[in-house]
Amino acid sequence: MTQERKTGRIEISPQAIATLAGEAVLRCYGVVGMANKNLIDGIADLLQPDRWGRGVDVRVREGKVIVDLYVIIQYGTRISEVAHGVMHGVQYTLEQALGVAVAEVNVHVQGLRLPNGD
């Protein structure tokens, strides 16, 4: 993503945006972690913290940011409420940090985890 100013240009990489989005996701109630974008044999793989970027896909079109998030949610929570919380939390975080409009935040629930980790 590039922003032009009188004094110069600011470039923000999709990886930097993905890091911001991933951190915002994990602060949301009901989210256990990030999942790989590609399900292997239909099973969601809970990513380790150093690989959270694999659970976020960022695209920039016409100066607007589009984010796809792949998450694992705690079993027993209301999935739609958690997903809406993630959408709003990530949108707010990115718009505050980047100063540009976020066109879409798409949440893909890849799996559920029981509270004891099973």
Backbone as a ProteinNet text record, in pm:
[ID]
protein_1_A
[PRIMARY]
MTQERKTGRIEISPQAIATLAGEAVLRCYGVVGMANKNLIDGIADLLQPDRWGRGVDVRVREGKVIVDLYVIIQYGTRISEVAHGVMHGVQYTLEQALGVAVAEVNVHVQGLRLPNGD
[TERTIARY]
85.2	0	89.6	59	139.7	53.8	105.3	39.9	134.6	83.9	163.6	134.3	239.8	229.4	318.5	303.4	389.7	536.6	561.2	699.6	759.9	680.9	734.7	627.1	672.2	581.9	599	488.3	489	443.3	522.9	485.3	473.3	362.1	337.8	317.9	400.1	393.8	270.8	219.4	108.9	144.8	272.6	314.8	300.2	331.6	315.5	167.7	82.9	-61.3	-111.4	-61.3	-101	-61.5	54.7	98.6	4.1	-31.6	-127.4	-261.3	-309.8	-438.8	-433.8	-326.2	-313.1	-312	-241.6	-238.8	-377.7	-449	-584.3	-678.5	-666.3	-752	-735	-612.1	-584.8	-624.5	-655.2	-708.1	-859.7	-922.3	-1068.5	-1117	-1227.7	-1289.9	-1330.5	-1301	-1345.6	-1251.8	-1146.2	-1050.9	-939.9	-916.7	-812.4	-680.2	-686.3	-564.4	-593.4	-485.9	-494	-476.7	-535.3	-526.1	-463.2	-408.9	-353.6	-465.8	-438.2	-538.9	-588.6	-501.5	-536.9	-558.4	-681.2	-711	-643.8	-581.6	-519.3	-610.7	-664.1	-757.7	-877	-917.9	-1033.4	-1009.2	-882.3	-849.9	-775.9	-822.7	-757.4	-635.5	-525.9	-400.9	-380.6	-377.1	-354.7	-209.4	-189.5	-54.5	14.9	144.5	226	237.4	261.4	266.1	360.5	470.9	564.3	515.3	403.1	349.3	209.3	168.2	34	9	111.5	94.9	34.7	51.2	-7.9	-159.5	-212.7	-357.2	-422.2	-345.2	-396.3	-356.9	-454.4	-428.9	-468.6	-375.7	-400	-386.7	-486.2	-480.8	-512.9	-452.9	-481.6	-532.2	-653	-713.4	-761.2	-715.2	-756.2	-739.9	-630.5	-601.5	-678.8	-759.4	-835.5	-785	-788.5	-735.2	-846.4	-816	-906.9	-830.2	-889.9	-822.5	-908	-844.9	-909	-837.5	-914.9	-861.1	-908.5	-818.5	-849.4	-826.5	-936.1	-928.1	-983.1	-942.5	-998	-1062.5	-1187	-1267.3	-1290.9	-1303.8	-1329.4	-1469.6	-1476	-1603.2	-1691.8	-1818.9	-1914.8	-1943.5	-1865.8	-1894.5	-1985.8	-2053.9	-2142.1	-2054.5	-2044.3	-1952	-1978.5	-2103.6	-2134.3	-2092.2	-2109.2	-2070.1	-1919	-1847.5	-1701.1	-1651.8	-1708.4	-1666.9	-1693	-1808.2	-1836.4	-1739.1	-1707	-1608.9	-1472.4	-1433.3	-1306	-1309.4	-1417.3	-1429.2	-1413.4	-1487.8	-1484.7	-1350.4	-1295.5	-1167.2	-1053.9	-1049.2	-943.4	-961.8	-1083.9	-1108.7	-1065.4	-1103.8	-1068.8	-916.8	-850.9	-705.7	-633.2	-671.8	-604.7	-631.6	-754.5	-785.7	-713.5	-701.5	-628.5	-479.1	-422.5	-278.4	-237.9	-320.7	-283.3	-337.1	-449.1	-510.2	-580.6	-617.3	-691.6	-811.5	-907.2	-1027.7	-998.9	-1061.1	-1054.9	-1184.4	-1173.5	-1291.5	-1362.6	-1285.6	-1345.5	-1257.2	-1323.6	-1257.9	-1342.4	-1288	-1359.4	-1303	-1391.2	-1349.5	-1388.5	-1290	-1311.3	-1283.4	-1388.1	-1371.3	-1327.1	-1203.7	-1144.5	-1164.9	-1201.7	-1221.8	-1263	-1297	-1334.9	-1244.3	-1211.9	-1130.4	-1204.1	-1197.9	-1253.5	-1164.6	-1222.2	-1143.7	-1018.6	-1021.9	-905.9	-802.2	-822.6	-722.9	-744	-844.8	-868.5	-930.4
-116.1	0	122.2	219.1	339.5	462.2	556.2	684.8	793.1	881.2	992.6	1117.2	1187.6	1315.3	1416.4	1543.9	1648	1619.2	1572.8	1555.1	1421	1330.3	1200.7	1094.7	970	856.3	760.4	702.1	601.9	470.3	366.6	233.4	140.5	69.7	-26.2	-162	-258.4	-390	-467	-556.4	-642.5	-725.9	-761.9	-838.7	-756.7	-627.1	-540.8	-527.5	-513.6	-504.8	-636	-748.1	-879.5	-895.2	-844.1	-851.4	-772.4	-652.1	-571.1	-643.1	-697.7	-767.3	-890.2	-968.7	-1089.4	-1058.9	-953.7	-913.2	-869.6	-796.4	-751.7	-869.8	-970.1	-1088.8	-1157.7	-1174.5	-1251.1	-1178.5	-1049.8	-975.7	-990.2	-1050.2	-1061.8	-1178.7	-1155.4	-1258.3	-1377.9	-1496.2	-1618.7	-1676.3	-1603.9	-1653.3	-1729	-1852.7	-1936.5	-1913.1	-1893.4	-1872.3	-1858.4	-1851.4	-1839.7	-1978.6	-1997	-2124.9	-2102.7	-2208	-2203.1	-2176.7	-2098.5	-2066.3	-2190.4	-2287.1	-2408.5	-2522.8	-2570.8	-2685.4	-2809.9	-2886.9	-3012	-3125.3	-3200.4	-3309.2	-3262.3	-3136.1	-3082.9	-3052.4	-3055.3	-3030.7	-2898.2	-2812.7	-2683.8	-2704.7	-2643.8	-2652.8	-2522.5	-2529.2	-2412.3	-2369.6	-2247.6	-2200	-2150.2	-2169.9	-2116.4	-1964.7	-1889.7	-1743.3	-1689.4	-1755.8	-1705.3	-1729.7	-1799	-1828.3	-1772.1	-1677.1	-1620.6	-1557.2	-1506.4	-1442.8	-1535.5	-1665.9	-1761.3	-1767.7	-1711.9	-1710.6	-1580.3	-1492.2	-1362.4	-1341.5	-1300.8	-1270	-1124.8	-1042.5	-900.2	-866.2	-791.3	-739.4	-590.2	-514.7	-371.6	-344.1	-288.3	-254.9	-111.3	-33.8	106.7	181.7	155.2	225.3	176.5	72.9	19.3	-120.3	-149.9	-276.1	-380.2	-501.4	-616.6	-723.6	-771.6	-868.7	-994	-1109.4	-1238.2	-1298.9	-1339	-1394.4	-1538.1	-1625.3	-1766.4	-1796.8	-1820.8	-1829.6	-1961	-1989.5	-2100.8	-2038.1	-2075.9	-2015.7	-2116.9	-2064.8	-2149.7	-2210.4	-2341	-2412.6	-2358.7	-2339.8	-2293	-2144.5	-2072.9	-1931.2	-1918.3	-1806.4	-1782.5	-1739.5	-1824.8	-1804.1	-1672.2	-1640.8	-1516.9	-1393.4	-1396.6	-1282.7	-1266.6	-1377.6	-1372	-1319.3	-1369.3	-1325.2	-1176.3	-1126.8	-982.8	-901.8	-951.4	-884.1	-876.8	-985.7	-988.8	-887.2	-886.5	-793.8	-649.2	-611.8	-473.7	-438.8	-531.8	-506.7	-487.6	-572	-561.9	-435.4	-407.1	-286.3	-162.1	-152.5	-36.1	-23.9	-134.6	-133.2	-88.5	-144.6	-109.7	34.9	79.2	216.7	316.7	286.2	375.1	376	260.4	249.5	300.9	274.3	305.7	439.5	481.9	605.9	594.3	472.9	451.8	362.2	367.7	287.2	139.8	56.3	-88.8	-128	-179.1	-211.2	-335.6	-440.2	-566.3	-633.9	-694.4	-787	-913.5	-1018.8	-1145.1	-1245	-1305	-1400.5	-1540.6	-1628.7	-1768.2	-1852.6	-1910.7	-1994.9	-2132.2	-2167.4	-2292.3	-2406.4	-2375	-2482.4	-2429.1	-2523.4	-2493.5	-2572.3	-2516.1	-2586.3	-2587.5	-2701.9	-2713.5	-2635.7	-2585.7	-2505.6	-2577.6	-2710.2	-2781.6	-2812.1	-2763.6	-2778.4	-2896.8	-2979.7	-3096.7	-3057.7
0	0	0	-83	-95.5	-74.5	3.5	23.7	-24.2	-109.3	-160.1	-77.6	-41.6	30.4	-39.8	-5.4	-61.5	-30.8	88.6	133.7	96.2	42	4.4	-4.9	1.2	-16.4	101.5	144.1	250.6	190.1	207.6	160.3	280.7	285.8	393.5	328.5	367.4	305	353	268.9	312.1	436	450.4	567.4	695.4	688.7	805.2	842	741.1	764.8	824.8	773.5	825	971.4	1009.6	1149.1	1238.6	1197.7	1274	1288.2	1177.7	1177.9	1266.9	1257.8	1339.4	1487.4	1527	1667.7	1714.3	1628.5	1663.6	1679.8	1594.6	1602.5	1737.4	1777.9	1899.6	2027.1	2017.3	2133	2144.2	2045.2	2042.4	2127.8	2195.9	2278.2	2193.3	2243.3	2179.4	2076.3	2041.2	1941.5	2013.5	1970.6	2028.1	1955.7	1824.4	1747.2	1600.3	1525.9	1381	1319.6	1202.5	1131.9	996	940.6	806.7	707.2	603.6	501.9	430.4	414.1	341.7	440	445.2	530.9	474.5	559.9	519.4	563.4	468.3	496.6	579.4	560.2	630.7	776.7	820.2	961.1	972.4	1062.7	1085.3	1173.6	1134.6	1208.6	1285.2	1418.8	1502.7	1485.9	1436	1407.4	1533.8	1539.6	1647.9	1629.4	1737.3	1726.5	1619	1592.8	1491.5	1348.5	1332.5	1198.8	1177.1	1260.4	1249.4	1113.9	1050.5	919.7	816.7	835.5	740.9	753.5	858.4	878.6	837.5	773.6	730.3	584.4	503.7	363.7	341	292.7	273.2	124.7	74.6	-61.9	-56.4	-145.6	-155.2	-296.3	-304.5	-433.5	-429.6	-523.4	-535.8	-403.7	-334.6	-209.7	-89.3	-105.2	7.1	40.8	168.6	219.4	231.3	186.1	199.7	275.4	383.9	470.2	484.3	466.4	494.5	614.2	714.3	837.9	854.5	893	911.9	1059.1	1131	1277	1331	1452.8	1529.6	1652.2	1676.1	1782	1893.7	2014.9	2130.5	2121.8	2140.5	2138.8	2250.4	2220.7	2319.7	2309.9	2232.4	2211.2	2090.2	2081.6	1967.5	1849.3	1750.3	1639.7	1568.2	1542.1	1469.2	1548.8	1680.9	1764.6	1767.9	1780.2	1779.8	1645.4	1536.1	1402.1	1382.1	1427.1	1415.7	1501	1619.5	1704.5	1638	1572.5	1499.1	1385.5	1309.4	1196	1241.5	1344.8	1391.7	1456.6	1534.8	1600.3	1501.6	1400.3	1299.7	1215.6	1175.7	1096.2	1173.9	1299.4	1381.3	1395.4	1428.5	1446.9	1320.6	1206.7	1081.7	1040.5	1053.6	1013.9	1103.1	1232.4	1323.1	1292	1263	1239.2	1101.5	1000.4	863	813	870.5	825	691.8	652.4	527.7	555.4	463.2	478.9	454.4	535.3	515.4	446.8	325.6	245.9	298.3	331.8	376	480	576.7	669.1	666.1	606.7	592.4	692.2	771.4	874	828.7	822.1	785.1	909.6	965.7	1084.9	1036.8	1068.2	1022.1	1119.8	1243.3	1339.3	1474.8	1562.8	1700.9	1793.7	1909.1	2008	2141	2207.7	2340.9	2437.6	2548.7	2642.3	2695.9	2707.7	2760.3	2653.4	2529.9	2424.1	2333.3	2354.9	2269.8	2137.9
[MASK]
++++++++++++++++++++++++++++++++++++++++++++++++++++++++++++++++++++++++++++++++++++++++++++++++++++++++++++++++++++++

